[in-house]
Amino acid sequence: MRIAVVNLKGGVGKTTTAVHLATGLAYIGATLLVDADPQGSASRWAQLAEELPCRTVTWPNADLGKRLTELQGTSEHVVIDTPPGHVDIVSAAVSTVDTVIIPVEPLAMDLDRLNPTIELMARVAAANDPDVYVLLTRVRARTRGSKSARELLESLDLPVLQTEIPLLEAYGWGYGMVPPQGHRYGQLLDELLAGKGIEV
Ligand SMILES: Nc1ncnc2c1ncn2[C@@H]1O[C@H](COP(=O)(O)OP(=O)(O)OP(=O)(O)O)[C@@H](O)[C@H]1O
Ligand SMILES: [Mg+2]
């Protein structure tokens, strides 16, 4: 699988999602985590964790499609963590994957700020036609937020993944560590693999 984790808005859980998915995928096949964000958060995470099971490269440029082609065949799976705001890098990432995940927090402002990302998807993704999914993340327990967000997104014909990532201290403090297997991101991976018809 080739996944780009994308949202032009910052601080929505892209890096957390990318590192968890790359780690989970690495247990089933050789996986490359591409840090395409000039902030370098995913690379720093990998450096601190020391033993992430995936290989990590730092490519914060719009030529990442070319670089991936050069490495073709060396990894079964690729996960690209993208920056907020850098339209050229995000476009390059989207045009080189089969799956785009858009993490979004189920809050009114975050949902409203989704438009530029959706517009970018409409412009860029036509050529390679990846599966595009919204992932509800940082979901607060015992609130209506995710249900309302789901209704809104589905009324806009945006597919929302069944799996939701809860707002938990453990995710915030897991930065710089090897993510544990399973839990919600494990469930998310199972959902994505099942969607692609990949049996583990
Ligand atoms: N499910 C969660 N529960 C609690 N905290 C979370 C969760 N997911 C992410 N966080 C925290 O929220 C903050 C933003 O997450 P993250 O860095 O993954 O977002 P981002 O979209 O990559 O940000 P940026 O756009 O700056 O790259 C971080 O402090 C992270 O640890
Ligand atoms: Mg990030």
Short mmCIF file of C-alpha atoms and ligand atoms in Angstrom, two decimals:
data_model
loop_
_atom_site.label_atom_id
_atom_site.label_comp_id
_atom_site.label_asym_id
_atom_site.label_seq_id
_atom_site.Cartn_x
_atom_site.Cartn_y
_atom_site.Cartn_z
CA MET A 1 0.00 0.00 0.00
CA ARG A 2 1.09 3.58 -0.63
CA ILE A 3 -0.51 6.02 1.75
CA ALA A 4 -0.25 9.81 1.99
CA VAL A 5 -1.49 11.41 5.20
CA VAL A 6 -2.73 14.85 4.24
CA ASN A 7 -4.46 17.93 5.62
CA LEU A 8 -3.40 21.47 4.73
CA LYS A 9 -4.45 22.49 8.23
CA GLY A 10 -1.80 21.98 10.89
CA GLY A 11 -1.93 20.02 14.12
CA VAL A 12 -4.65 17.55 13.14
CA GLY A 13 -2.76 14.30 13.81
CA LYS A 14 -1.04 13.67 10.45
CA THR A 15 2.36 12.74 11.87
CA THR A 16 0.86 10.63 14.66
CA THR A 17 -1.22 8.77 12.08
CA ALA A 18 1.66 8.34 9.62
CA VAL A 19 4.08 6.96 12.23
CA HIS A 20 1.50 4.56 13.68
CA LEU A 21 0.49 3.27 10.24
CA ALA A 22 4.09 2.90 9.02
CA THR A 23 4.94 0.96 12.17
CA GLY A 24 1.92 -1.34 11.83
CA LEU A 25 2.62 -1.95 8.13
CA ALA A 26 6.27 -2.71 8.85
CA TYR A 27 5.22 -5.80 10.83
CA ILE A 28 3.60 -7.24 7.69
CA GLY A 29 6.03 -6.07 4.97
CA ALA A 30 9.05 -3.83 4.37
CA THR A 31 7.83 -0.27 4.86
CA LEU A 32 9.27 3.14 4.04
CA LEU A 33 8.15 6.15 6.08
CA VAL A 34 8.69 9.32 4.05
CA ASP A 35 8.89 12.52 6.05
CA ALA A 36 7.90 15.15 3.50
CA ASP A 37 7.42 17.85 6.13
CA PRO A 38 10.17 20.51 6.44
CA GLN A 39 9.35 20.57 10.19
CA GLY A 40 10.83 17.04 10.30
CA SER A 41 8.54 15.71 13.06
CA ALA A 42 8.33 12.14 11.75
CA SER A 43 12.13 11.96 11.25
CA ARG A 44 12.67 13.29 14.75
CA TRP A 45 10.18 10.74 16.12
CA ALA A 46 12.08 7.94 14.35
CA GLN A 47 15.39 9.27 15.65
CA LEU A 48 14.12 9.40 19.24
CA ALA A 49 12.48 5.99 19.05
CA GLU A 50 15.70 4.50 17.64
CA GLU A 51 14.02 1.21 16.74
CA LEU A 52 11.04 1.98 14.53
CA PRO A 53 10.52 -1.16 12.45
CA CYS A 54 10.20 0.88 9.24
CA ARG A 55 12.90 2.69 7.32
CA THR A 56 12.58 6.50 7.44
CA VAL A 57 13.70 9.03 4.85
CA THR A 58 13.45 12.82 4.97
CA TRP A 59 12.33 14.27 1.65
CA PRO A 60 10.67 17.65 2.27
CA ASN A 61 10.48 18.50 -1.44
CA ALA A 62 8.09 18.20 -4.34
CA ASP A 63 10.42 15.70 -6.09
CA LEU A 64 9.42 12.86 -3.78
CA GLY A 65 7.57 11.03 -6.58
CA LYS A 66 10.82 10.80 -8.56
CA ARG A 67 12.74 9.66 -5.50
CA LEU A 68 10.15 6.98 -4.77
CA THR A 69 10.43 5.71 -8.33
CA GLU A 70 14.20 5.39 -7.87
CA LEU A 71 13.58 3.22 -4.79
CA GLN A 72 10.85 1.16 -6.46
CA GLY A 73 10.81 -2.46 -5.34
CA THR A 74 12.75 -1.88 -2.11
CA SER A 75 9.62 -1.58 0.07
CA GLU A 76 6.24 -3.18 -0.10
CA HIS A 77 4.53 -0.28 1.67
CA VAL A 78 5.09 3.47 1.74
CA VAL A 79 3.59 6.01 4.15
CA ILE A 80 4.14 9.72 3.47
CA ASP A 81 3.74 12.28 6.24
CA THR A 82 3.01 15.64 4.62
CA PRO A 83 3.29 19.20 5.91
CA PRO A 84 0.45 21.66 6.44
CA GLY A 85 0.34 24.49 3.95
CA HIS A 86 2.96 23.33 1.39
CA VAL A 87 0.64 22.76 -1.56
CA ASP A 88 3.45 21.66 -3.93
CA ILE A 89 4.73 18.93 -1.57
CA VAL A 90 1.24 17.75 -0.66
CA SER A 91 0.29 17.61 -4.37
CA ALA A 92 3.41 15.55 -5.15
CA ALA A 93 2.58 13.13 -2.33
CA VAL A 94 -1.07 12.74 -3.37
CA SER A 95 -0.13 12.03 -6.99
CA THR A 96 2.18 9.15 -6.06
CA VAL A 97 -0.06 7.06 -3.76
CA ASP A 98 -3.03 4.68 -3.97
CA THR A 99 -4.58 5.83 -0.69
CA VAL A 100 -5.00 9.27 0.89
CA ILE A 101 -5.98 9.63 4.52
CA ILE A 102 -7.20 13.01 5.73
CA PRO A 103 -7.15 13.13 9.54
CA VAL A 104 -9.59 15.66 10.92
CA GLU A 105 -10.72 16.58 14.38
CA PRO A 106 -14.52 16.56 14.64
CA LEU A 107 -14.84 20.25 15.48
CA ALA A 108 -16.70 22.88 13.45
CA MET A 109 -13.64 24.98 12.56
CA ASP A 110 -11.57 21.97 11.53
CA LEU A 111 -14.36 20.66 9.32
CA ASP A 112 -14.80 24.09 7.75
CA ARG A 113 -11.04 24.33 7.11
CA LEU A 114 -11.14 21.04 5.17
CA ASN A 115 -12.17 22.77 1.92
CA PRO A 116 -8.69 23.66 0.60
CA THR A 117 -7.56 20.05 1.11
CA ILE A 118 -10.62 18.67 -0.68
CA GLU A 119 -10.10 21.16 -3.53
CA LEU A 120 -6.46 20.10 -3.82
CA MET A 121 -7.59 16.48 -3.99
CA ALA A 122 -10.02 17.29 -6.81
CA ARG A 123 -7.23 19.08 -8.77
CA VAL A 124 -4.40 16.62 -8.23
CA ALA A 125 -5.82 13.17 -7.68
CA ALA A 126 -7.62 12.87 -11.01
CA ALA A 127 -4.60 11.26 -12.69
CA ASN A 128 -3.81 8.43 -10.25
CA ASP A 129 -7.30 8.26 -8.67
CA PRO A 130 -6.34 7.17 -5.12
CA ASP A 131 -8.90 6.07 -2.55
CA VAL A 132 -9.50 9.13 -0.37
CA TYR A 133 -10.77 8.69 3.19
CA VAL A 134 -11.39 11.04 6.08
CA LEU A 135 -10.17 9.77 9.46
CA LEU A 136 -11.84 11.22 12.55
CA THR A 137 -9.14 11.69 15.10
CA ARG A 138 -8.63 13.32 18.49
CA VAL A 139 -12.26 12.29 19.09
CA ARG A 140 -13.54 13.27 22.52
CA ALA A 141 -15.34 10.57 24.49
CA ARG A 142 -18.98 11.07 25.35
CA THR A 143 -19.61 13.94 22.91
CA ARG A 144 -21.71 14.19 19.75
CA GLY A 145 -18.82 15.63 17.71
CA SER A 146 -17.90 12.57 15.70
CA LYS A 147 -21.53 11.69 14.90
CA SER A 148 -22.22 15.23 13.66
CA ALA A 149 -18.95 15.29 11.71
CA ARG A 150 -19.76 11.96 10.11
CA GLU A 151 -23.21 13.20 9.02
CA LEU A 152 -21.73 16.38 7.57
CA LEU A 153 -18.87 14.64 5.72
CA GLU A 154 -21.12 11.93 4.34
CA SER A 155 -23.57 14.58 3.08
CA LEU A 156 -20.59 15.97 1.11
CA ASP A 157 -19.89 12.49 -0.32
CA LEU A 158 -16.61 12.20 1.56
CA PRO A 159 -15.99 8.61 2.70
CA VAL A 160 -15.31 8.49 6.43
CA LEU A 161 -13.40 5.53 7.86
CA GLN A 162 -15.32 3.48 10.43
CA THR A 163 -12.37 3.49 12.82
CA GLU A 164 -12.02 6.62 14.95
CA ILE A 165 -8.93 7.61 16.92
CA PRO A 166 -9.83 8.85 20.40
CA LEU A 167 -8.28 11.88 22.07
CA LEU A 168 -5.94 10.23 24.57
CA GLU A 169 -2.93 11.41 26.52
CA ALA A 170 -1.20 8.20 25.46
CA TYR A 171 -1.05 9.41 21.84
CA GLY A 172 0.42 12.76 22.81
CA TRP A 173 3.01 11.21 25.10
CA GLY A 174 3.77 8.37 22.69
CA TYR A 175 5.75 10.80 20.55
CA GLY A 176 9.34 9.58 20.20
CA MET A 177 8.48 5.99 21.13
CA VAL A 178 7.80 2.87 19.08
CA PRO A 179 3.98 2.79 18.81
CA PRO A 180 2.42 -0.32 20.39
CA GLN A 181 0.80 -2.80 18.04
CA GLY A 182 -2.97 -3.10 17.81
CA HIS A 183 -5.28 -0.63 19.52
CA ARG A 184 -7.14 1.84 17.32
CA TYR A 185 -4.42 2.34 14.74
CA GLY A 186 -4.20 -1.46 14.43
CA GLN A 187 -7.94 -1.47 13.82
CA LEU A 188 -7.50 1.30 11.25
CA LEU A 189 -4.85 -0.70 9.44
CA ASP A 190 -7.12 -3.76 9.37
CA GLU A 191 -9.88 -1.61 7.87
CA LEU A 192 -7.54 -0.20 5.20
CA LEU A 193 -6.11 -3.61 4.30
CA ALA A 194 -9.58 -5.13 4.08
CA GLY A 195 -10.62 -2.23 1.80
CA LYS A 196 -7.75 -3.10 -0.55
CA GLY A 197 -8.52 -6.81 -0.37
CA ILE A 198 -5.13 -7.49 1.24
CA GLU A 199 -5.11 -10.51 3.56
CA VAL A 200 -2.56 -10.62 6.34
N1 LIG B 1 -5.39 10.90 19.23
C1 LIG B 1 -4.71 11.82 19.87
N2 LIG B 1 -4.94 12.09 21.18
C2 LIG B 1 -4.24 13.04 21.84
N3 LIG B 1 -3.28 13.80 21.28
C3 LIG B 1 -3.01 13.58 19.99
C4 LIG B 1 -3.69 12.60 19.21
N4 LIG B 1 -3.19 12.62 17.96
C5 LIG B 1 -2.25 13.58 17.94
N5 LIG B 1 -2.13 14.15 19.15
C6 LIG B 1 -1.26 15.26 19.53
O1 LIG B 1 -1.76 16.41 18.83
C7 LIG B 1 -0.68 17.22 18.37
C8 LIG B 1 -0.71 17.32 16.86
O2 LIG B 1 -0.52 16.01 16.33
P1 LIG B 1 0.44 15.77 15.06
O3 LIG B 1 1.76 16.38 15.27
O4 LIG B 1 0.36 14.33 14.76
O5 LIG B 1 -0.37 16.64 14.00
P2 LIG B 1 0.11 17.13 12.55
O6 LIG B 1 -1.13 17.26 11.73
O7 LIG B 1 1.17 16.25 12.03
O8 LIG B 1 0.72 18.56 12.88
P3 LIG B 1 1.55 19.48 11.83
O9 LIG B 1 0.51 19.98 10.86
O10 LIG B 1 2.14 20.56 12.68
O11 LIG B 1 2.56 18.61 11.18
C9 LIG B 1 0.61 16.56 18.90
O12 LIG B 1 0.94 17.13 20.15
C10 LIG B 1 0.18 15.10 19.08
O13 LIG B 1 0.96 14.42 20.04
MG MG B 2 3.08 16.70 11.31
#
